[in-house]
């Protein structure tokens, strides 16, 4: 593959890479083309000049002194003979410049164009439906190509890769969906992990998921947020897993994350199942954090003046509904949950189903296949 470098010299002109026609140890002949905006004849978009150069001792090529045509005497003249091979080289390269001009006009700034082989050129020339059909019939190659393109895009120094904002938004949407997909895959692979730290870290890495715990969009302010509560001995501070605020009003929201294997219910008592000690302790902890937040609101507002905490929202994520394997257990859990004031309880499988449903809605509406999401690492 050959590369063509261009550098605009004005809105209507751009220099390009020299075309070397003949080269010896000490001298060479080249054609220096220039892409121009020819308003009267748009197809004639290339001009240029022939140059003889000689090599200095340090290897640098410099041009011979020019002789003006006015110095030519009677019966004198200049003759430039070009061999058939050299003429073929010139014609081949000029043809590429005409094609480049036809597709890109006069390139602005410094640009680099890479000539592709016939197969890739045919692929790039395909229209939308044809390209989709090609990728459908060659799904493995399409996914591999998509991965390579994403890697390349991530290494670009600016967003000039995209022709418009809509293309960038589309890419952001795909990457966002891929992140949700990866989040669910990691969740599923570790569903039996009993360490709270693992689940708190997983949610912290995917803060957008926290919005699915509420009926309103929320913004993560801080994970492992200190809410006050230390005594004179500098102990007993209250650290909530996540301190958030509603995006619309700034109302504070607290989130406590336990594990999927946290028990929801205790032993049956006269046909009724009370909540487990673990869940009761977590609820009490969340209510204590809420009180601490309200008491120390002024200190927190120094870091976030928009934060308000008249009645902070509290959410506890714990356990799994698979534990509720009888109608009595389900009824006992729902009676307690629906009548609990100040704290909302969600199980891990309920949160998982929300994210999974959200992902399905977006992938179905965008037409992005699960294979493409899996390919984005």
Coordinates of C-alpha atoms in Angstrom, one line a residue:
X1 CA 0.0 0.0 0.0
X2 CA 1.3 3.5 -0.9
X3 CA 0.7 6.6 1.1
X4 CA 0.0 10.1 -0.3
X5 CA 0.8 13.1 1.9
X6 CA -1.0 16.4 1.3
X7 CA -0.5 19.9 2.8
X8 CA -2.9 22.7 2.0
X9 CA -1.3 26.0 1.0
X10 CA -4.6 27.8 0.6
X11 CA -8.3 27.0 0.3
X12 CA -7.8 26.2 -3.4
X13 CA -4.4 24.5 -3.5
X14 CA -2.5 21.7 -1.7
X15 CA 0.9 20.2 -2.3
X16 CA 1.3 16.4 -2.4
X17 CA 4.0 13.9 -2.3
X18 CA 6.7 14.1 -5.0
X19 CA 6.6 11.5 -7.8
X20 CA 10.1 10.3 -8.4
X21 CA 10.6 9.3 -12.0
X22 CA 14.3 8.7 -12.3
X23 CA 16.9 8.4 -9.6
X24 CA 20.7 7.8 -9.7
X25 CA 23.5 7.9 -7.2
X26 CA 23.8 11.7 -7.4
X27 CA 20.9 13.1 -9.4
X28 CA 17.2 12.4 -9.8
X29 CA 14.2 13.7 -11.8
X30 CA 10.8 14.1 -10.1
X31 CA 7.4 15.6 -10.7
X32 CA 6.0 17.8 -7.9
X33 CA 2.2 17.8 -8.2
X34 CA -0.3 20.1 -6.7
X35 CA -4.0 19.6 -6.3
X36 CA -6.0 22.7 -7.3
X37 CA -9.5 23.9 -7.3
X38 CA -10.1 24.4 -11.1
X39 CA -13.5 26.2 -11.2
X40 CA -13.6 26.3 -15.0
X41 CA -12.6 22.7 -15.5
X42 CA -13.1 20.7 -12.3
X43 CA -11.8 17.4 -13.7
X44 CA -8.4 19.1 -14.4
X45 CA -7.5 19.4 -10.8
X46 CA -3.8 18.6 -10.8
X47 CA -0.9 20.8 -11.9
X48 CA 2.9 20.6 -11.3
X49 CA 6.4 21.0 -12.4
X50 CA 9.4 18.8 -13.3
X51 CA 12.5 19.2 -11.1
X52 CA 16.1 18.0 -11.4
X53 CA 17.8 17.5 -8.0
X54 CA 21.3 16.6 -6.9
X55 CA 22.4 14.9 -3.7
X56 CA 24.6 16.7 -1.2
X57 CA 27.3 14.9 0.8
X58 CA 24.9 14.7 3.8
X59 CA 22.3 12.9 1.6
X60 CA 20.0 15.9 1.2
X61 CA 18.4 16.4 -2.2
X62 CA 18.6 20.0 -3.5
X63 CA 17.4 21.5 -6.8
X64 CA 19.6 22.6 -9.6
X65 CA 19.9 26.3 -10.3
X66 CA 17.1 27.3 -12.6
X67 CA 17.7 28.8 -16.0
X68 CA 14.9 31.2 -17.1
X69 CA 13.6 30.7 -20.7
X70 CA 14.5 34.3 -21.4
X71 CA 18.1 33.2 -21.3
X72 CA 17.6 30.9 -24.3
X73 CA 19.3 32.3 -27.5
X74 CA 18.4 31.8 -31.1
X75 CA 18.8 28.2 -32.2
X76 CA 18.9 27.0 -28.6
X77 CA 16.2 25.2 -26.6
X78 CA 15.5 22.8 -23.8
X79 CA 14.6 19.1 -24.2
X80 CA 13.3 16.8 -21.5
X81 CA 13.1 13.1 -22.6
X82 CA 11.1 10.7 -20.4
X83 CA 11.2 7.0 -20.9
X84 CA 8.1 4.8 -21.3
X85 CA 8.6 3.4 -17.8
X86 CA 8.9 6.9 -16.3
X87 CA 5.9 8.1 -18.2
X88 CA 3.9 5.1 -16.9
X89 CA 4.9 5.9 -13.3
X90 CA 3.9 9.5 -13.8
X91 CA 0.5 8.6 -15.4
X92 CA -0.3 6.0 -12.7
X93 CA 0.4 8.4 -9.9
X94 CA -1.5 11.3 -11.5
X95 CA -4.5 9.0 -11.9
X96 CA -4.5 8.5 -8.1
X97 CA -4.3 12.2 -7.5
X98 CA -7.3 12.8 -9.8
X99 CA -9.3 10.2 -8.0
X100 CA -8.3 11.7 -4.6
X101 CA -9.3 15.2 -5.8
X102 CA -12.6 13.8 -7.1
X103 CA -13.5 12.3 -3.7
X104 CA -11.9 14.8 -1.3
X105 CA -11.5 18.0 -3.3
X106 CA -8.6 20.1 -2.1
X107 CA -7.6 18.5 1.3
X108 CA -7.3 21.1 4.0
X109 CA -4.5 21.0 6.6
X110 CA -2.0 18.1 6.7
X111 CA -3.6 14.8 5.6
X112 CA -2.3 11.3 4.8
X113 CA -4.1 9.0 2.4
X114 CA -3.4 5.3 2.2
X115 CA -4.0 3.5 -1.1
X116 CA -6.0 0.2 -0.4
X117 CA -6.0 -3.0 -2.4
X118 CA -8.9 -3.9 -4.6
X119 CA -10.8 -6.0 -2.1
X120 CA -10.8 -3.3 0.5
X121 CA -11.6 -0.7 -2.1
X122 CA -14.6 -2.7 -3.2
X123 CA -15.7 -3.1 0.4
X124 CA -15.5 0.6 1.0
X125 CA -17.5 1.3 -2.1
X126 CA -20.5 -0.9 -1.0
X127 CA -23.7 0.9 -0.1
X128 CA -25.4 0.5 3.3
X129 CA -27.7 -2.5 2.4
X130 CA -24.9 -4.2 0.5
X131 CA -22.4 -3.7 3.3
X132 CA -24.9 -5.0 5.9
X133 CA -25.5 -8.1 3.7
X134 CA -21.7 -8.6 3.4
X135 CA -21.2 -8.4 7.2
X136 CA -24.1 -10.7 7.9
X137 CA -22.7 -13.4 5.6
X138 CA -19.2 -12.9 7.1
X139 CA -20.0 -12.2 10.7
X140 CA -16.7 -13.4 12.2
X141 CA -14.7 -11.2 9.9
X142 CA -17.0 -8.3 10.5
X143 CA -16.5 -8.6 14.3
X144 CA -12.8 -8.8 13.9
X145 CA -12.8 -5.7 11.7
X146 CA -15.0 -3.9 14.2
X147 CA -12.6 -4.6 17.0
X148 CA -9.7 -3.4 14.9
X149 CA -11.6 -0.2 14.0
X150 CA -12.4 0.5 17.6
X151 CA -8.8 0.1 18.6
X152 CA -7.7 2.5 15.9
X153 CA -10.4 5.1 16.8
X154 CA -9.4 5.0 20.5
X155 CA -5.8 5.8 19.5
X156 CA -6.8 8.8 17.4
X157 CA -5.7 12.2 18.9
X158 CA -8.9 14.0 18.0
X159 CA -12.5 13.4 16.9
X160 CA -11.7 14.4 13.3
X161 CA -12.2 10.8 12.5
X162 CA -15.9 11.5 12.4
X163 CA -17.7 13.6 9.8
X164 CA -20.4 14.7 12.1
X165 CA -21.6 14.7 15.7
X166 CA -24.2 12.0 15.0
X167 CA -21.5 9.5 14.1
X168 CA -19.7 10.2 17.4
X169 CA -23.0 9.8 19.3
X170 CA -23.7 6.5 17.6
X171 CA -20.2 5.2 18.5
X172 CA -20.7 6.4 22.1
X173 CA -24.1 4.6 22.2
X174 CA -22.4 1.3 21.0
X175 CA -19.6 1.6 23.6
X176 CA -22.2 2.4 26.3
X177 CA -24.2 -0.7 25.4
X178 CA -21.1 -2.7 25.3
X179 CA -20.2 -1.6 28.8
X180 CA -23.6 -2.6 30.1
X181 CA -23.2 -5.9 28.4
X182 CA -19.8 -6.5 29.9
X183 CA -21.2 -5.5 33.3
X184 CA -23.9 -8.2 33.1
X185 CA -21.4 -10.8 31.9
X186 CA -19.1 -10.0 34.9
X187 CA -22.1 -10.1 37.2
X188 CA -23.3 -13.5 35.9
X189 CA -19.8 -15.0 36.1
X190 CA -19.5 -14.0 39.8
X191 CA -23.1 -14.4 41.0
X192 CA -22.0 -16.6 44.0
X193 CA -19.3 -14.2 45.3
X194 CA -19.9 -13.4 48.9
X195 CA -17.6 -10.5 49.4
X196 CA -19.4 -7.1 49.6
X197 CA -16.2 -5.3 48.4
X198 CA -16.4 -7.1 45.0
X199 CA -20.0 -6.0 44.4
X200 CA -19.4 -2.4 45.6
X201 CA -16.4 -2.2 43.2
X202 CA -18.5 -3.6 40.3
X203 CA -21.2 -1.0 40.8
X204 CA -18.6 1.8 41.3
X205 CA -17.1 0.9 37.9
X206 CA -20.5 1.1 36.3
X207 CA -22.0 4.2 38.0
X208 CA -24.7 4.5 35.3
X209 CA -26.3 1.4 36.8
X210 CA -27.1 3.3 40.0
X211 CA -29.8 5.2 38.1
X212 CA -31.7 2.0 37.7
X213 CA -32.1 1.7 41.5
X214 CA -34.3 4.8 41.5
X215 CA -37.3 6.1 39.6
X216 CA -35.2 9.2 38.6
X217 CA -31.8 9.8 36.9
X218 CA -29.1 10.1 39.6
X219 CA -25.5 11.3 39.6
X220 CA -22.8 9.6 41.6
X221 CA -21.1 12.0 44.0
X222 CA -18.8 9.6 45.9
X223 CA -18.4 6.0 46.6
X224 CA -17.3 5.2 50.1
X225 CA -18.5 8.6 51.2
X226 CA -17.9 9.8 54.7
X227 CA -21.1 11.2 56.2
X228 CA -19.8 12.2 59.6
X229 CA -20.4 10.5 63.0
X230 CA -16.9 10.3 64.4
X231 CA -16.5 10.7 68.1
X232 CA -13.9 12.5 70.1
X233 CA -11.4 9.6 69.6
X234 CA -11.8 10.0 65.8
X235 CA -13.6 6.6 65.5
X236 CA -17.0 5.4 64.5
X237 CA -17.3 7.4 61.2
X238 CA -20.2 6.6 58.9
X239 CA -19.1 5.5 55.4
X240 CA -21.9 4.8 53.0
X241 CA -21.2 2.7 49.9
X242 CA -22.5 5.3 47.5
X243 CA -23.6 8.9 47.9
X244 CA -25.7 10.1 45.0
X245 CA -28.0 13.0 44.1
X246 CA -31.0 13.3 41.9
X247 CA -30.0 14.9 38.6
X248 CA -33.1 17.1 38.5
X249 CA -33.3 18.5 42.1
X250 CA -30.0 17.6 43.8
X251 CA -31.8 15.6 46.5
X252 CA -29.4 13.2 48.2
X253 CA -29.6 9.5 47.8
X254 CA -27.8 6.8 49.7
X255 CA -27.1 3.3 48.4
X256 CA -25.9 0.3 50.4
X257 CA -24.7 -2.8 48.4
X258 CA -24.6 -6.2 50.1
X259 CA -24.3 -9.5 48.2
X260 CA -26.6 -11.8 46.2
X261 CA -26.3 -14.5 48.9
X262 CA -27.3 -12.1 51.8
X263 CA -30.3 -13.9 53.4
X264 CA -33.6 -12.1 53.0
X265 CA -35.6 -14.0 55.6
X266 CA -35.1 -15.6 58.9
X267 CA -36.6 -18.8 60.3
X268 CA -40.4 -19.2 60.2
X269 CA -42.4 -18.1 63.2
X270 CA -46.0 -19.2 63.4
X271 CA -46.3 -19.4 59.6
X272 CA -44.7 -16.1 59.0
X273 CA -41.1 -15.4 57.9
X274 CA -39.4 -12.4 59.5
X275 CA -36.6 -10.6 57.7
X276 CA -33.1 -11.9 58.4
X277 CA -30.7 -10.4 60.9
X278 CA -28.4 -9.4 58.0
X279 CA -31.1 -7.5 56.2
X280 CA -32.4 -5.9 59.4
X281 CA -28.9 -4.7 60.3
X282 CA -28.4 -3.3 56.8
X283 CA -31.7 -1.3 57.0
X284 CA -30.8 0.1 60.4
X285 CA -27.4 1.0 59.1
X286 CA -28.9 2.9 56.1
X287 CA -31.3 4.8 58.4
X288 CA -28.3 5.7 60.6
X289 CA -26.4 7.0 57.6
X290 CA -29.4 9.1 56.5
X291 CA -29.6 10.7 60.0
X292 CA -25.8 11.4 59.9
X293 CA -26.2 12.9 56.4
X294 CA -28.9 15.3 57.6
X295 CA -26.9 16.3 60.6
X296 CA -23.8 17.0 58.6
X297 CA -25.4 18.4 55.5
X298 CA -23.6 21.8 55.8
X299 CA -20.2 20.2 55.7
X300 CA -21.1 18.1 52.7
X301 CA -22.6 21.2 50.9
X302 CA -19.2 22.8 51.0
X303 CA -18.1 20.2 48.4
X304 CA -21.4 20.1 46.5
X305 CA -23.6 23.2 47.1
X306 CA -26.4 21.8 45.0
X307 CA -26.9 18.9 47.4
X308 CA -30.1 18.9 49.4
X309 CA -31.2 16.4 52.1
X310 CA -34.7 17.1 53.4
X311 CA -35.7 13.4 53.1
X312 CA -32.7 11.5 51.6
X313 CA -33.6 8.5 49.4
X314 CA -32.1 5.2 50.7
X315 CA -31.8 2.0 48.7
X316 CA -30.5 -1.3 49.9
X317 CA -29.5 -4.0 47.3
X318 CA -29.3 -7.4 48.9
X319 CA -30.2 -11.1 48.4
X320 CA -31.9 -12.9 45.6
X321 CA -35.6 -13.7 45.0
X322 CA -34.6 -17.3 44.4
X323 CA -34.7 -17.6 48.2
X324 CA -38.4 -16.9 48.1
X325 CA -39.3 -20.4 47.0
X326 CA -42.8 -20.5 48.5
X327 CA -45.9 -18.3 48.5
X328 CA -45.5 -17.8 52.3
X329 CA -42.0 -16.5 51.9
X330 CA -42.9 -14.2 49.0
X331 CA -45.9 -12.8 50.9
X332 CA -43.8 -12.2 54.1
X333 CA -41.1 -10.4 52.2
X334 CA -43.4 -8.2 50.2
X335 CA -45.5 -7.3 53.3
X336 CA -42.3 -6.1 54.9
X337 CA -40.8 -4.4 51.9
X338 CA -43.9 -2.5 50.8
X339 CA -44.6 -1.2 54.3
X340 CA -41.0 -0.2 55.1
X341 CA -40.7 3.6 55.4
X342 CA -37.5 5.5 54.3
X343 CA -35.6 2.6 52.8
X344 CA -36.2 0.8 49.5
X345 CA -35.1 -2.8 49.2
X346 CA -34.1 -4.3 45.8
X347 CA -32.7 -7.8 45.3
X348 CA -29.7 -8.4 43.1
X349 CA -31.8 -10.4 40.5
X350 CA -34.3 -7.6 40.3
X351 CA -31.5 -5.1 39.5
X352 CA -30.0 -7.6 37.0
X353 CA -33.3 -7.9 35.2
X354 CA -33.7 -4.2 35.0
X355 CA -30.3 -3.7 33.4
X356 CA -30.9 -6.7 31.1
X357 CA -34.3 -5.3 30.0
X358 CA -32.8 -1.9 29.4
X359 CA -30.0 -3.4 27.3
X360 CA -32.4 -5.4 25.2
X361 CA -34.6 -2.3 24.5
X362 CA -31.6 -0.3 23.3
X363 CA -30.0 -3.1 21.3
X364 CA -33.3 -3.8 19.6
X365 CA -33.9 -0.2 18.7
X366 CA -30.4 0.4 17.5
X367 CA -30.0 -2.8 15.6
X368 CA -26.7 -3.6 17.3
X369 CA -26.2 -7.4 17.5
X370 CA -25.0 -9.1 20.8
X371 CA -22.0 -10.4 18.8
X372 CA -20.9 -6.8 18.2
X373 CA -21.3 -5.9 21.9
X374 CA -19.3 -9.0 22.9
X375 CA -16.5 -7.9 20.5
X376 CA -16.0 -4.6 22.3
X377 CA -13.5 -5.2 25.1

